[in-house]
mmCIF file of C-alpha atoms in Angstrom:
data_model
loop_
_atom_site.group_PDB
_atom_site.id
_atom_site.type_symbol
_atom_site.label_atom_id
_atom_site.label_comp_id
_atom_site.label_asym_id
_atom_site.label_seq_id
_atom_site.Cartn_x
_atom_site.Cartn_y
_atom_site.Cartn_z
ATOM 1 C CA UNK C 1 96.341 95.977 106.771
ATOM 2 C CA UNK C 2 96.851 96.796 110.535
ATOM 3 C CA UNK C 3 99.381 98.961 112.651
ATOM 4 C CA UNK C 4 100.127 97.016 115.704
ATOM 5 C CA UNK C 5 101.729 98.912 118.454
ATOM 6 C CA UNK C 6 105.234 97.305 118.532
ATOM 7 C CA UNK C 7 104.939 96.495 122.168
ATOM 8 C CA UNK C 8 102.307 94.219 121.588
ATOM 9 C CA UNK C 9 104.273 91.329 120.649
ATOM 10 C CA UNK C 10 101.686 89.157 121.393
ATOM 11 C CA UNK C 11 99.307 90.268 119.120
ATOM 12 C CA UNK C 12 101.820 90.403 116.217
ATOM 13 C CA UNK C 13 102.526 86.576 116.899
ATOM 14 C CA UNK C 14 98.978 85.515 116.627
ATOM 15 C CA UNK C 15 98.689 87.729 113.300
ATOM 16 C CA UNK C 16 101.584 85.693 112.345
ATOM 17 C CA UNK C 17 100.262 82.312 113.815
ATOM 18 C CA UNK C 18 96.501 82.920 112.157
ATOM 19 C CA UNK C 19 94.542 82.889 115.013
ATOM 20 C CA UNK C 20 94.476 86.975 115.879
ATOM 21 C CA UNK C 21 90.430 87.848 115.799
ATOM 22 C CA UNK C 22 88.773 91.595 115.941
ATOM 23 C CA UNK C 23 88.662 91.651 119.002
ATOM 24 C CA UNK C 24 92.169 91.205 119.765
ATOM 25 C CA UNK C 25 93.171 93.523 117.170
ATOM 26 C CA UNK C 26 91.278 96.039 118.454
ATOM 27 C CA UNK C 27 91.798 95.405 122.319
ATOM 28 C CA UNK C 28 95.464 95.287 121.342
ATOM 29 C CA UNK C 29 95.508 98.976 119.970
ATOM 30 C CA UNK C 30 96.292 97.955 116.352
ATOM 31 C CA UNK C 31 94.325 100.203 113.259
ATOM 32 C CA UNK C 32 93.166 99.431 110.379
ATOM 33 C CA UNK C 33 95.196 100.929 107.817
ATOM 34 C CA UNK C 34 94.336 101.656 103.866
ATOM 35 C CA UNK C 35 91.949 104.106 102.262
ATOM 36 C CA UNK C 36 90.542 107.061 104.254
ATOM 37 C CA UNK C 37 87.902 108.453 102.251
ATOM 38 C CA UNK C 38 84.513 106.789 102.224
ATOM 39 C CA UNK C 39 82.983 104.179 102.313
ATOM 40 C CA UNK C 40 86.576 102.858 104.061
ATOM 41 C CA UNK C 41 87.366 105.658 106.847
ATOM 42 C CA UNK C 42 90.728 103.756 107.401
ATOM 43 C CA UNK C 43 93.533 105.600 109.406
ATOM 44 C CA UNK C 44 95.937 106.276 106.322
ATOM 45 C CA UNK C 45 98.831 104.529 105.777
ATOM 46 C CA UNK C 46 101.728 105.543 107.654
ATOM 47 C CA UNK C 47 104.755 107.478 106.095
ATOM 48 C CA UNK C 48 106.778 104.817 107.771
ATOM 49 C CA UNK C 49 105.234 102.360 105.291
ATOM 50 C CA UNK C 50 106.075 103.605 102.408
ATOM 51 C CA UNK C 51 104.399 102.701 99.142
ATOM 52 C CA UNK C 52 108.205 101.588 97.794
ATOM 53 C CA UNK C 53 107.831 98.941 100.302
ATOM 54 C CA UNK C 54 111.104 100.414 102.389
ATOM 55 C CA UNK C 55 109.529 100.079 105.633
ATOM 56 C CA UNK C 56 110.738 101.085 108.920
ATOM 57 C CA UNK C 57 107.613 100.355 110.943
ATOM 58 C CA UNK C 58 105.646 96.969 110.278
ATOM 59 C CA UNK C 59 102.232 97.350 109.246
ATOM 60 C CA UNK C 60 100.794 93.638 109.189
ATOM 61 C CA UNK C 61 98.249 91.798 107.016
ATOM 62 C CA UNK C 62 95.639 90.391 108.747
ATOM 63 C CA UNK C 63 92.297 87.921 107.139
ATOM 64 C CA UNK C 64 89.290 88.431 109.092
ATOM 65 C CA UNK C 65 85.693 88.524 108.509
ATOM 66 C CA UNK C 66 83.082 91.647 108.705
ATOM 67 C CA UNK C 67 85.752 94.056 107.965
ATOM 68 C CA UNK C 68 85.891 96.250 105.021
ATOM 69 C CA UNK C 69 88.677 95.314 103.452
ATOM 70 C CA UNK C 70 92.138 97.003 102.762
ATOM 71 C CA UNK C 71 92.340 98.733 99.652
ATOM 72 C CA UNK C 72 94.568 101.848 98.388
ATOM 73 C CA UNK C 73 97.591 99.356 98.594
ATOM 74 C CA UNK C 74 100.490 99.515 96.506
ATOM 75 C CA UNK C 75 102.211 96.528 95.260
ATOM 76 C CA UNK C 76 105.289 96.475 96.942
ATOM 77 C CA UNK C 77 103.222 97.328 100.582
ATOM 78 C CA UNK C 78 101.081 94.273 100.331
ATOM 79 C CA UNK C 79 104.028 92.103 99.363
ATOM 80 C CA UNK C 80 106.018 93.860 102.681
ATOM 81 C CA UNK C 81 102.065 93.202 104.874
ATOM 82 C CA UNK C 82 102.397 89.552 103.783
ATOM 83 C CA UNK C 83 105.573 88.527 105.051
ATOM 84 C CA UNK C 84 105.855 91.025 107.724
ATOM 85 C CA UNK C 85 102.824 88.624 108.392
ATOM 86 C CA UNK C 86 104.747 85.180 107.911
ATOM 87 C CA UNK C 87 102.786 84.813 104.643
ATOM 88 C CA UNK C 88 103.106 85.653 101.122
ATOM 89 C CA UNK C 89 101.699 87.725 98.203
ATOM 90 C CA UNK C 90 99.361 84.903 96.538
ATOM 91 C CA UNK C 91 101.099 83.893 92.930
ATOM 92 C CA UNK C 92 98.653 84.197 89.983
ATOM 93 C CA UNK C 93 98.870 80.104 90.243
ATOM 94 C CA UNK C 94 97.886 79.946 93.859
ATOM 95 C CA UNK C 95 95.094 83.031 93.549
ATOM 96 C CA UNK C 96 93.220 80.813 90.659
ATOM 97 C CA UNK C 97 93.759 77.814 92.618
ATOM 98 C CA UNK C 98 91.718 79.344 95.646
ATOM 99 C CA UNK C 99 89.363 80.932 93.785
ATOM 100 C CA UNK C 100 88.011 77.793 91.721
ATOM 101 C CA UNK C 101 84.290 77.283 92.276
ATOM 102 C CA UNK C 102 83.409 80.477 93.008
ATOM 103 C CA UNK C 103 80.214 81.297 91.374
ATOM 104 C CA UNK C 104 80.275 83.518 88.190
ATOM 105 C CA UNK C 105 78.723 87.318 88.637
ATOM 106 C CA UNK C 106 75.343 86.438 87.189
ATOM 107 C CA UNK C 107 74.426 89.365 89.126
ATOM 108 C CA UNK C 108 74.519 91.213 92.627
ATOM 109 C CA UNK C 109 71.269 90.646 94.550
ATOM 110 C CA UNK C 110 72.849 92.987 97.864
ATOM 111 C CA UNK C 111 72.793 90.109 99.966
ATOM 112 C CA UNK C 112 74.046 86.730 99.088
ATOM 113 C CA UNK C 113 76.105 86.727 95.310
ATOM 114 C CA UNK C 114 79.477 88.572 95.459
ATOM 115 C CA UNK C 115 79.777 91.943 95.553
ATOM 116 C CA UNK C 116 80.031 92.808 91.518
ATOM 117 C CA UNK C 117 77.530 95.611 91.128
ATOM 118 C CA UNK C 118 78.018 97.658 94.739
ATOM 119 C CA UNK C 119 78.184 101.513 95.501
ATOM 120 C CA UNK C 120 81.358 100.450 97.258
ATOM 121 C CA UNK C 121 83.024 97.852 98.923
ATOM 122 C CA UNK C 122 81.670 95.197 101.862
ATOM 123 C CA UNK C 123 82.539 94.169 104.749
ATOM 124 C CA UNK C 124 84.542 91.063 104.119
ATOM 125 C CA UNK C 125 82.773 87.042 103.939
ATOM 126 C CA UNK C 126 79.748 89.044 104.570
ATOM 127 C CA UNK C 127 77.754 87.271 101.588
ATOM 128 C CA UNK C 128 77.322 83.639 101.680
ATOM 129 C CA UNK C 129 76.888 82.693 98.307
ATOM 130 C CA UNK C 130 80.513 84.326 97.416
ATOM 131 C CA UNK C 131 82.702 81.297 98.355
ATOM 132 C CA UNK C 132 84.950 78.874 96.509
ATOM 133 C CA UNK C 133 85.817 75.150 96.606
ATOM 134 C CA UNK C 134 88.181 75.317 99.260
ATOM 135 C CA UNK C 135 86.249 78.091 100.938
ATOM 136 C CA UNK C 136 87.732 81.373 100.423
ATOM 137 C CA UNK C 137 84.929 84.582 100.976
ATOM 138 C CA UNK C 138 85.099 87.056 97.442
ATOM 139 C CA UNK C 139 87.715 86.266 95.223
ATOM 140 C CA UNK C 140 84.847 87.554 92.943
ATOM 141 C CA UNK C 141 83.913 91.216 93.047
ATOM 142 C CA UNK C 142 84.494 92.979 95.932
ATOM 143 C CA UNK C 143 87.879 94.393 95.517
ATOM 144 C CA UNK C 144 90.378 93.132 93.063
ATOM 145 C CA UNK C 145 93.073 90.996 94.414
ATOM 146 C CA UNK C 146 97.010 91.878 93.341
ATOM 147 C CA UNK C 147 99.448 88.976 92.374
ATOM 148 C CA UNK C 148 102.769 89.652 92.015
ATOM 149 C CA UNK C 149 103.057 88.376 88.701
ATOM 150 C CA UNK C 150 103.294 90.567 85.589
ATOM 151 C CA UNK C 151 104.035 92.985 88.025
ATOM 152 C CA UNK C 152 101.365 94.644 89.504
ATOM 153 C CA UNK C 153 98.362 92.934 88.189
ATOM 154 C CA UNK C 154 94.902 92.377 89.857
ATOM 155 C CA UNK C 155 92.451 89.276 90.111
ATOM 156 C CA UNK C 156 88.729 88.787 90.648
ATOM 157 C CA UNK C 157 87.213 91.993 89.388
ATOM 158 C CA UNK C 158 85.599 94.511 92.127
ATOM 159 C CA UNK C 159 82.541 95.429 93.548
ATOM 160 C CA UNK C 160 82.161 98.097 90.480
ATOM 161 C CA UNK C 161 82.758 95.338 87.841
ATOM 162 C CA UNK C 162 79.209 94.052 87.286
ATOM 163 C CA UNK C 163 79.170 90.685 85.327
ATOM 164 C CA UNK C 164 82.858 91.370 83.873
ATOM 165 C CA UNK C 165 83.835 90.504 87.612
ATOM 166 C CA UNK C 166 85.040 86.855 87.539
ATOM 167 C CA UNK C 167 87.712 84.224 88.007
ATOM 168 C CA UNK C 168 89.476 85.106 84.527
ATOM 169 C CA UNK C 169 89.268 88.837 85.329
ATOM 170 C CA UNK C 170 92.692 90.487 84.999
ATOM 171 C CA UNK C 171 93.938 94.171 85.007
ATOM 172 C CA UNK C 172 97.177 95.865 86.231
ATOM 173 C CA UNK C 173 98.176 99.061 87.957
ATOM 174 C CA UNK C 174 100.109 101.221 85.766
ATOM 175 C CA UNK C 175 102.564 101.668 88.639
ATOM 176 C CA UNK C 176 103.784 99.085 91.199
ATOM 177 C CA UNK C 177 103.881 102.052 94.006
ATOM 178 C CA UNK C 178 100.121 103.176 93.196
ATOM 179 C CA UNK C 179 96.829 102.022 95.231
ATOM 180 C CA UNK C 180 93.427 102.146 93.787
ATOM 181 C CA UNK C 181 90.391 102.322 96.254
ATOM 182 C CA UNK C 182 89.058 98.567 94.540
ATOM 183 C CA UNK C 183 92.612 96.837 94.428
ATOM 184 C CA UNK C 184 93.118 95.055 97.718
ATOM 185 C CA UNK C 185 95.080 91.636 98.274
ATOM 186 C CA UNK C 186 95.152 88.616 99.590
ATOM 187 C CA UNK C 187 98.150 86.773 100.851
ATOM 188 C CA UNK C 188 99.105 82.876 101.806
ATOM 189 C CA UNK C 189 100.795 80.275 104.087
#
């Protein structure tokens, strides 16, 4: 998730649009946003984000590559990211539809199979043998993925998950307004 400096209404439209890359996130002042101990070191998530979801400044969710990801999320603050975002939380439906023909976690070599048996998290589409069908980076391992579904459950399995990681792995948070440091999401057009 990134804070955008409101004034940069430019830089929220191509978040919403699709095409916003690092670089303009970071030339445009934004910050990442999510878990601030380590391996993450993300700014923390503003009290104007609440984790009810009752925002009153937008914090955006934004897909890009060689990023940790955003974890420490609750429920309701990734659904608010995704449309805040002209997107949406990803059903349970949609996240198994994505995530076909991504390879089972037969195991973590640290370089090419997903992320299912990591210290920590990785910097996003970083390992080339973690892709699915349609070509979506580490809907195995990595961090979990939410769906609103059920409500809070998770997807995917994470980084810590070993060979239980997988595209039938469920959980839930106990509480739609709690994070975990492994849950992350991914949202849809």
């Amino acid at each position: 998730m990134w804070q955008i400096p409101a004034a940069n209404t430019a830089l929220v439209e191509q978040v919403k649009n699709g095409t916003a890359m690092l670089a303009d996130l970071t030339g445009g002042g934004a910050t990442q946003v999510g878990c601030t101990g380590a391996p993450y070191h993300h700014a923390a998530i503003p009290a104007t984000f609440p984790a009810n979801g009752a925002y009153t400044e937008a914090i955006y969710a934004v897909s890009i590559p060689g990023v940790l990801p955003s974890a420490c999320v609750s429920a309701y603050q990734a659904l608010a990211a995704c449309q805040l975002s002209g997107k949406r939380l990803m059903s349970n439906a949609e996240w198994t539809q994505t995530a076909v023909g991504t390879p089972s976690a037969v195991g973590d070599n640290g370089t090419t199979n997903c992320a299912t048996n990591s210290p920590g998290p990785i910097d996003t589409g970083s390992r080339s043998g973690c892709v699915s069908a349609v070509g979506a980076f580490d809907m195995v391992g990595n961090v979990s993925e939410l769906t609103p579904d059920s409500g809070a459950s998770f997807r995917g399995g994470d980084f810590g998950n070993g060979t239980d990681a997988g595209l039938f792995t469920r959980g839930s948070l106990f509480d739609p307004t709690s994070g975990d440091s492994a849950v992350g999401f991914r949202c849809a057009r």
